[in-house]
PDB file of C-alpha atoms and ligand atoms in Angstrom:
ATOM      1  CA  MET V   1     -24.986 -10.123 -37.718  1.00 57.00           C
ATOM      2  CA  ALA V   2     -26.624  -6.927 -38.884  1.00 70.00           C
ATOM      3  CA  THR V   3     -24.776  -4.021 -40.386  1.00 68.00           C
ATOM      4  CA  VAL V   4     -26.573  -0.792 -39.594  1.00 71.00           C
ATOM      5  CA  SER V   5     -24.428   1.293 -41.894  1.00 69.00           C
ATOM      6  CA  ASN V   6     -20.822   1.316 -43.097  1.00 71.00           C
ATOM      7  CA  GLY V   7     -18.650   0.379 -40.178  1.00 80.00           C
ATOM      8  CA  ILE V   8     -21.417  -0.007 -37.603  1.00 91.00           C
ATOM      9  CA  ARG V   9     -22.314  -3.540 -36.670  1.00 95.00           C
ATOM     10  CA  HIS V  10     -25.215  -4.456 -34.415  1.00 96.00           C
ATOM     11  CA  LEU V  11     -25.075  -7.992 -33.039  1.00 97.00           C
ATOM     12  CA  PRO V  12     -28.412  -8.558 -31.307  1.00 97.00           C
ATOM     13  CA  ASP V  13     -28.506 -11.098 -28.489  1.00 97.00           C
ATOM     14  CA  TYR V  14     -24.802 -11.891 -28.852  1.00 98.00           C
ATOM     15  CA  LEU V  15     -24.331 -12.818 -25.174  1.00 98.00           C
ATOM     16  CA  ASP V  16     -26.571 -15.500 -23.680  1.00 98.00           C
ATOM     17  CA  ARG V  17     -28.065 -15.097 -20.213  1.00 98.00           C
ATOM     18  CA  PRO V  18     -25.265 -16.947 -18.336  1.00 98.00           C
ATOM     19  CA  ALA V  19     -22.628 -14.814 -20.080  1.00 98.00           C
ATOM     20  CA  GLN V  20     -24.573 -11.667 -19.156  1.00 98.00           C
ATOM     21  CA  GLU V  21     -24.807 -12.817 -15.518  1.00 98.00           C
ATOM     22  CA  ARG V  22     -21.062 -13.494 -15.398  1.00 98.00           C
ATOM     23  CA  LEU V  23     -20.363 -10.003 -16.695  1.00 98.00           C
ATOM     24  CA  VAL V  24     -22.697  -8.392 -14.142  1.00 98.00           C
ATOM     25  CA  GLU V  25     -20.867 -10.304 -11.401  1.00 98.00           C
ATOM     26  CA  ALA V  26     -17.514  -9.089 -12.749  1.00 98.00           C
ATOM     27  CA  ILE V  27     -18.819  -5.503 -12.837  1.00 98.00           C
ATOM     28  CA  ARG V  28     -19.999  -5.787  -9.232  1.00 98.00           C
ATOM     29  CA  THR V  29     -16.479  -6.721  -8.189  1.00 98.00           C
ATOM     30  CA  ILE V  30     -15.021  -3.844 -10.229  1.00 98.00           C
ATOM     31  CA  VAL V  31     -17.431  -1.342  -8.655  1.00 98.00           C
ATOM     32  CA  THR V  32     -16.422  -2.527  -5.168  1.00 98.00           C
ATOM     33  CA  GLY V  33     -12.840  -1.430  -5.834  1.00 97.00           C
ATOM     34  CA  ALA V  34     -13.608   1.469  -8.189  1.00 98.00           C
ATOM     35  CA  PRO V  35     -16.948   3.013  -7.144  1.00 98.00           C
ATOM     36  CA  LEU V  36     -19.318   4.593  -9.655  1.00 98.00           C
ATOM     37  CA  TYR V  37     -18.893   8.366  -9.640  1.00 98.00           C
ATOM     38  CA  VAL V  38     -20.829  11.257 -11.195  1.00 98.00           C
ATOM     39  CA  PRO V  39     -18.961  12.663 -14.206  1.00 98.00           C
ATOM     40  CA  GLU V  40     -19.130  16.397 -14.926  1.00 97.00           C
ATOM     41  CA  MET V  41     -19.313  18.253 -18.215  1.00 97.00           C
ATOM     42  CA  PRO V  42     -16.114  20.157 -19.038  1.00 97.00           C
ATOM     43  CA  GLY V  43     -16.361  23.889 -18.366  1.00 97.00           C
ATOM     44  CA  THR V  44     -19.844  23.989 -16.880  1.00 97.00           C
ATOM     45  CA  GLY V  45     -19.396  21.221 -14.313  1.00 98.00           C
ATOM     46  CA  LYS V  46     -22.963  20.101 -15.046  1.00 98.00           C
ATOM     47  CA  PRO V  47     -23.354  16.525 -13.752  1.00 98.00           C
ATOM     48  CA  MET V  48     -24.080  13.829 -16.326  1.00 98.00           C
ATOM     49  CA  SER V  49     -27.085  11.587 -15.609  1.00 98.00           C
ATOM     50  CA  VAL V  50     -24.988   8.442 -16.130  1.00 98.00           C
ATOM     51  CA  ARG V  51     -22.658   7.207 -13.364  1.00 98.00           C
ATOM     52  CA  MET V  52     -19.279   5.841 -14.437  1.00 98.00           C
ATOM     53  CA  THR V  53     -16.259   3.800 -13.549  1.00 98.00           C
ATOM     54  CA  ASN V  54     -13.626   1.898 -15.562  1.00 99.00           C
ATOM     55  CA  CYS V  55     -11.447  -1.157 -15.648  1.00 98.00           C
ATOM     56  CA  GLY V  56      -8.260  -1.768 -17.608  1.00 98.00           C
ATOM     57  CA  SER V  57      -4.944   0.059 -17.657  1.00 98.00           C
ATOM     58  CA  LEU V  58      -6.686   3.331 -18.572  1.00 98.00           C
ATOM     59  CA  GLY V  59     -10.075   4.837 -17.823  1.00 98.00           C
ATOM     60  CA  TRP V  60     -12.088   7.616 -19.442  1.00 98.00           C
ATOM     61  CA  VAL V  61     -12.979  10.396 -17.020  1.00 98.00           C
ATOM     62  CA  THR V  62     -14.341  13.934 -17.152  1.00 98.00           C
ATOM     63  CA  ASP V  63     -14.730  16.808 -14.718  1.00 97.00           C
ATOM     64  CA  LYS V  64     -15.364  20.553 -14.739  1.00 97.00           C
ATOM     65  CA  ASP V  65     -11.748  21.713 -14.703  1.00 97.00           C
ATOM     66  CA  ARG V  66      -9.830  19.100 -16.684  1.00 97.00           C
ATOM     67  CA  GLY V  67     -12.473  17.859 -19.127  1.00 97.00           C
ATOM     68  CA  TYR V  68     -12.485  14.629 -21.118  1.00 98.00           C
ATOM     69  CA  ARG V  69      -9.371  12.467 -20.807  1.00 98.00           C
ATOM     70  CA  TYR V  70      -7.930   9.047 -20.110  1.00 98.00           C
ATOM     71  CA  GLN V  71      -6.014   8.392 -16.920  1.00 98.00           C
ATOM     72  CA  SER V  72      -4.650   5.341 -15.135  1.00 98.00           C
ATOM     73  CA  PHE V  73      -6.354   5.949 -11.764  1.00 98.00           C
ATOM     74  CA  HIS V  74      -9.821   6.499 -10.298  1.00 98.00           C
ATOM     75  CA  PRO V  75     -10.560  10.225  -9.847  1.00 97.00           C
ATOM     76  CA  ALA V  76     -12.006   9.806  -6.334  1.00 97.00           C
ATOM     77  CA  THR V  77      -9.880   7.040  -4.787  1.00 98.00           C
ATOM     78  CA  GLY V  78      -6.625   7.728  -6.681  1.00 98.00           C
ATOM     79  CA  LYS V  79      -6.179   3.962  -7.046  1.00 98.00           C
ATOM     80  CA  PRO V  80      -5.313   2.241 -10.350  1.00 98.00           C
ATOM     81  CA  TRP V  81      -8.373   0.920 -12.212  1.00 98.00           C
ATOM     82  CA  PRO V  82      -9.154  -2.770 -11.588  1.00 98.00           C
ATOM     83  CA  ALA V  83      -7.887  -5.199 -14.227  1.00 98.00           C
ATOM     84  CA  MET V  84     -10.043  -5.898 -17.252  1.00 98.00           C
ATOM     85  CA  PRO V  85     -11.884  -9.253 -16.903  1.00 98.00           C
ATOM     86  CA  GLN V  86     -10.662 -11.935 -19.306  1.00 97.00           C
ATOM     87  CA  GLU V  87     -14.198 -12.346 -20.779  1.00 97.00           C
ATOM     88  CA  LEU V  88     -13.984  -8.786 -22.110  1.00 98.00           C
ATOM     89  CA  ILE V  89     -10.542  -9.294 -23.613  1.00 98.00           C
ATOM     90  CA  ASP V  90     -11.853 -12.486 -25.266  1.00 98.00           C
ATOM     91  CA  LEU V  91     -14.827 -10.603 -26.756  1.00 98.00           C
ATOM     92  CA  TRP V  92     -12.489  -7.959 -28.165  1.00 98.00           C
ATOM     93  CA  GLU V  93     -10.305 -10.649 -29.715  1.00 98.00           C
ATOM     94  CA  ARG V  94     -13.338 -12.266 -31.306  1.00 98.00           C
ATOM     95  CA  LEU V  95     -15.022  -9.123 -32.625  1.00 97.00           C
ATOM     96  CA  ALA V  96     -12.676  -6.140 -32.918  1.00 97.00           C
ATOM     97  CA  ASP V  97     -10.500  -7.414 -35.770  1.00 95.00           C
ATOM     98  CA  TYR V  98      -7.636  -5.406 -34.319  1.00 97.00           C
ATOM     99  CA  PRO V  99      -4.149  -6.633 -33.367  1.00 97.00           C
ATOM    100  CA  LYS V 100      -3.716  -4.732 -30.099  1.00 98.00           C
ATOM    101  CA  PRO V 101      -5.700  -5.363 -26.901  1.00 98.00           C
ATOM    102  CA  PRO V 102      -8.175  -2.881 -25.416  1.00 98.00           C
ATOM    103  CA  GLU V 103      -6.730  -0.557 -22.777  1.00 98.00           C
ATOM    104  CA  ALA V 104      -9.926   0.857 -21.304  1.00 98.00           C
ATOM    105  CA  CYS V 105     -13.368  -0.422 -20.479  1.00 98.00           C
ATOM    106  CA  LEU V 106     -15.703   2.419 -19.571  1.00 98.00           C
ATOM    107  CA  VAL V 107     -18.572   1.212 -17.386  1.00 98.00           C
ATOM    108  CA  ASN V 108     -21.702   3.367 -17.659  1.00 98.00           C
ATOM    109  CA  PHE V 109     -24.600   2.846 -15.300  1.00 98.00           C
ATOM    110  CA  TYR V 110     -27.925   4.318 -16.449  1.00 98.00           C
ATOM    111  CA  SER V 111     -30.780   4.591 -13.989  1.00 98.00           C
ATOM    112  CA  ASP V 112     -34.109   4.302 -15.805  1.00 97.00           C
ATOM    113  CA  ASP V 113     -34.270   8.086 -16.246  1.00 98.00           C
ATOM    114  CA  ALA V 114     -30.696   8.615 -17.448  1.00 98.00           C
ATOM    115  CA  ARG V 115     -29.626   9.363 -21.004  1.00 98.00           C
ATOM    116  CA  MET V 116     -26.529  10.304 -22.961  1.00 98.00           C
ATOM    117  CA  GLY V 117     -26.478  13.170 -25.463  1.00 97.00           C
ATOM    118  CA  LEU V 118     -25.242  12.845 -29.030  1.00 97.00           C
ATOM    119  CA  HIS V 119     -21.406  12.774 -29.067  1.00 97.00           C
ATOM    120  CA  GLN V 120     -18.355  11.299 -30.763  1.00 98.00           C
ATOM    121  CA  ASP V 121     -15.815   9.047 -29.034  1.00 98.00           C
ATOM    122  CA  ARG V 122     -12.698  10.952 -29.991  1.00 97.00           C
ATOM    123  CA  ASP V 123     -10.410  11.086 -26.985  1.00 98.00           C
ATOM    124  CA  GLU V 124      -8.442   8.079 -28.208  1.00 98.00           C
ATOM    125  CA  THR V 125      -5.225   8.529 -30.184  1.00 97.00           C
ATOM    126  CA  ASP V 126      -5.743   5.255 -32.014  1.00 95.00           C
ATOM    127  CA  LEU V 127      -8.765   5.869 -34.227  1.00 96.00           C
ATOM    128  CA  ALA V 128      -8.055   2.796 -36.346  1.00 96.00           C
ATOM    129  CA  ALA V 129      -9.297   0.578 -33.525  1.00 97.00           C
ATOM    130  CA  PRO V 130     -13.060   0.150 -33.143  1.00 97.00           C
ATOM    131  CA  VAL V 131     -15.127   0.876 -30.036  1.00 98.00           C
ATOM    132  CA  LEU V 132     -16.954  -2.242 -28.876  1.00 98.00           C
ATOM    133  CA  SER V 133     -20.094  -1.676 -26.829  1.00 98.00           C
ATOM    134  CA  ILE V 134     -21.966  -4.218 -24.686  1.00 98.00           C
ATOM    135  CA  SER V 135     -25.489  -3.664 -23.312  1.00 98.00           C
ATOM    136  CA  LEU V 136     -26.746  -5.286 -20.088  1.00 99.00           C
ATOM    137  CA  GLY V 137     -30.078  -4.845 -18.305  1.00 98.00           C
ATOM    138  CA  ASN V 138     -32.970  -2.711 -19.500  1.00 98.00           C
ATOM    139  CA  SER V 139     -33.227  -1.870 -23.191  1.00 98.00           C
ATOM    140  CA  CYS V 140     -32.421   1.571 -24.518  1.00 98.00           C
ATOM    141  CA  LEU V 141     -33.091   3.642 -27.602  1.00 98.00           C
ATOM    142  CA  PHE V 142     -29.700   4.136 -29.251  1.00 98.00           C
ATOM    143  CA  ARG V 143     -29.241   6.859 -31.857  1.00 97.00           C
ATOM    144  CA  VAL V 144     -26.476   6.940 -34.433  1.00 96.00           C
ATOM    145  CA  GLY V 145     -25.718   9.479 -37.118  1.00 95.00           C
ATOM    146  CA  GLY V 146     -22.847  10.476 -39.360  1.00 95.00           C
ATOM    147  CA  LEU V 147     -19.534  12.230 -38.914  1.00 96.00           C
ATOM    148  CA  ASN V 148     -21.144  15.669 -38.532  1.00 97.00           C
ATOM    149  CA  ARG V 149     -23.464  16.535 -35.680  1.00 97.00           C
ATOM    150  CA  LYS V 150     -26.162  17.696 -38.100  1.00 97.00           C
ATOM    151  CA  ASP V 151     -26.148  14.538 -40.256  1.00 96.00           C
ATOM    152  CA  PRO V 152     -29.376  12.519 -40.234  1.00 96.00           C
ATOM    153  CA  THR V 153     -29.573   9.922 -37.481  1.00 95.00           C
ATOM    154  CA  ARG V 154     -31.355   6.641 -37.085  1.00 94.00           C
ATOM    155  CA  SER V 155     -32.452   5.014 -33.879  1.00 95.00           C
ATOM    156  CA  PHE V 156     -32.791   1.411 -32.817  1.00 95.00           C
ATOM    157  CA  ARG V 157     -33.234  -0.461 -29.593  1.00 97.00           C
ATOM    158  CA  LEU V 158     -30.385  -2.175 -27.800  1.00 98.00           C
ATOM    159  CA  ALA V 159     -31.373  -5.026 -25.501  1.00 98.00           C
ATOM    160  CA  SER V 160     -29.457  -6.949 -22.850  1.00 98.00           C
ATOM    161  CA  GLY V 161     -26.732  -9.044 -24.479  1.00 98.00           C
ATOM    162  CA  ASP V 162     -26.530  -6.919 -27.634  1.00 98.00           C
ATOM    163  CA  ILE V 163     -23.161  -5.760 -28.933  1.00 98.00           C
ATOM    164  CA  VAL V 164     -22.460  -2.771 -31.173  1.00 98.00           C
ATOM    165  CA  VAL V 165     -19.135  -2.233 -32.925  1.00 97.00           C
ATOM    166  CA  LEU V 166     -18.348   1.308 -34.085  1.00 96.00           C
ATOM    167  CA  GLY V 167     -15.497   1.032 -36.513  1.00 95.00           C
ATOM    168  CA  GLY V 168     -14.162   1.738 -39.957  1.00 92.00           C
ATOM    169  CA  GLU V 169     -15.720   4.758 -41.633  1.00 92.00           C
ATOM    170  CA  ARG V 170     -18.132   5.136 -38.736  1.00 94.00           C
ATOM    171  CA  ARG V 171     -15.589   5.044 -35.931  1.00 96.00           C
ATOM    172  CA  LEU V 172     -16.283   8.742 -35.333  1.00 97.00           C
ATOM    173  CA  ALA V 173     -20.037   8.608 -35.925  1.00 97.00           C
ATOM    174  CA  PHE V 174     -22.141  10.711 -33.574  1.00 97.00           C
ATOM    175  CA  HIS V 175     -24.188   8.541 -31.229  1.00 98.00           C
ATOM    176  CA  GLY V 176     -26.149   8.741 -28.000  1.00 98.00           C
ATOM    177  CA  VAL V 177     -28.778   7.137 -25.815  1.00 98.00           C
ATOM    178  CA  ASP V 178     -32.186   8.852 -25.926  1.00 98.00           C
ATOM    179  CA  ARG V 179     -33.944   6.802 -23.278  1.00 98.00           C
ATOM    180  CA  ILE V 180     -34.052   3.647 -21.199  1.00 98.00           C
ATOM    181  CA  TYR V 181     -37.119   1.393 -21.286  1.00 98.00           C
ATOM    182  CA  PRO V 182     -37.913   0.428 -17.650  1.00 98.00           C
ATOM    183  CA  LYS V 183     -38.771  -3.189 -16.812  1.00 98.00           C
ATOM    184  CA  THR V 184     -37.592  -4.641 -20.132  1.00 98.00           C
ATOM    185  CA  SER V 185     -35.029  -6.977 -18.514  1.00 98.00           C
ATOM    186  CA  THR V 186     -34.750  -9.007 -15.316  1.00 98.00           C
ATOM    187  CA  LEU V 187     -30.934  -9.070 -15.361  1.00 98.00           C
ATOM    188  CA  LEU V 188     -30.387  -6.187 -12.926  1.00 98.00           C
ATOM    189  CA  LYS V 189     -32.433  -6.545  -9.742  1.00 96.00           C
ATOM    190  CA  ASN V 190     -32.927  -2.820  -9.276  1.00 95.00           C
ATOM    191  CA  GLY V 191     -33.504  -1.943 -12.923  1.00 97.00           C
ATOM    192  CA  GLY V 192     -31.397   0.388 -15.041  1.00 98.00           C
ATOM    193  CA  ARG V 193     -28.886  -0.417 -17.727  1.00 98.00           C
ATOM    194  CA  ILE V 194     -25.151  -1.065 -17.813  1.00 98.00           C
ATOM    195  CA  ASN V 195     -23.118  -0.270 -20.912  1.00 98.00           C
ATOM    196  CA  LEU V 196     -19.509  -1.361 -21.291  1.00 98.00           C
ATOM    197  CA  THR V 197     -17.319   0.139 -24.001  1.00 98.00           C
ATOM    198  CA  LEU V 198     -13.964  -1.402 -24.810  1.00 98.00           C
ATOM    199  CA  ARG V 199     -11.463   1.044 -26.232  1.00 98.00           C
ATOM    200  CA  ARG V 200      -7.933   1.064 -27.564  1.00 98.00           C
ATOM    201  CA  VAL V 201      -6.468   4.426 -26.581  1.00 98.00           C
ATOM    202  CA  ASN V 202      -2.819   4.559 -27.655  1.00 97.00           C
ATOM    203  CA  VAL V 203      -1.411   3.710 -31.062  1.00 95.00           C
TER     204      VAL V 203
HETATM  205  O1  AKG M 301     -24.590   3.464 -23.512  1.00 53.28           O
HETATM  206  C1  AKG M 301     -24.320   3.316 -24.700  1.00 53.28           C
HETATM  207  O2  AKG M 301     -24.854   2.470 -25.408  1.00 53.28           O
HETATM  208  C2  AKG M 301     -23.314   4.232 -25.345  1.00 53.28           C
HETATM  209  C3  AKG M 301     -22.281   4.765 -24.397  1.00 53.28           C
HETATM  210  C4  AKG M 301     -21.347   5.710 -25.058  1.00 53.28           C
HETATM  211  O3  AKG M 301     -21.560   6.155 -26.149  1.00 53.28           O
HETATM  212  C5  AKG M 301     -20.112   6.114 -24.384  1.00 53.28           C
HETATM  213  O4  AKG M 301     -19.874   5.730 -23.234  1.00 53.28           O
HETATM  214  O5  AKG M 301     -19.310   6.840 -25.004  1.00 53.28           O
HETATM  215 MN1   MN M 302     -19.766   7.108 -27.009  1.00 53.28          MN
END
């Protein structure tokens, strides 16, 4: 296990190939019931380059008019989010060091030209719980900084099967994805990258 800086843990190659394949299969099933949609920036309505869905009792969503929030149903279908797969709950129990289960798993799909700007994960009420992030498919360049947007950042690659835990002092660290490296994994037939983040929302 590697600690990048206080409260940020990077666990390279944590999931073996069969575990990664099982998760991709579980995500396929989730996407069948809760299709990927294009999130919009609050206020401007500018589309994000990442497509999203969720599983769990809550999901993180954003659109032009109502902005960032958690809700219990898919914004397009109105249906409750699919249940969280047991494998994800097990990973949380093993790694989060937190007594309550995750409520949301945000599923991000990055095509090879998608990215995610520097941001904090701060829409959760429970900031004592970590955010646990799982990477599947093509590698990316992940950037992480401090608690202020202008703090220095450092970048490292995340590959398929890697896990990052944002917790402790760095629970609110700014972070983002600068780029995806095409053809760095054979896990996803059509390329791209999937990121799953497990979150505890309510205290
Ligand atoms: O894709 C990643 O590795 C990070 C995703 C992320 O920061 C988020 O969904 O809030
Ligand atoms: Mn984030």
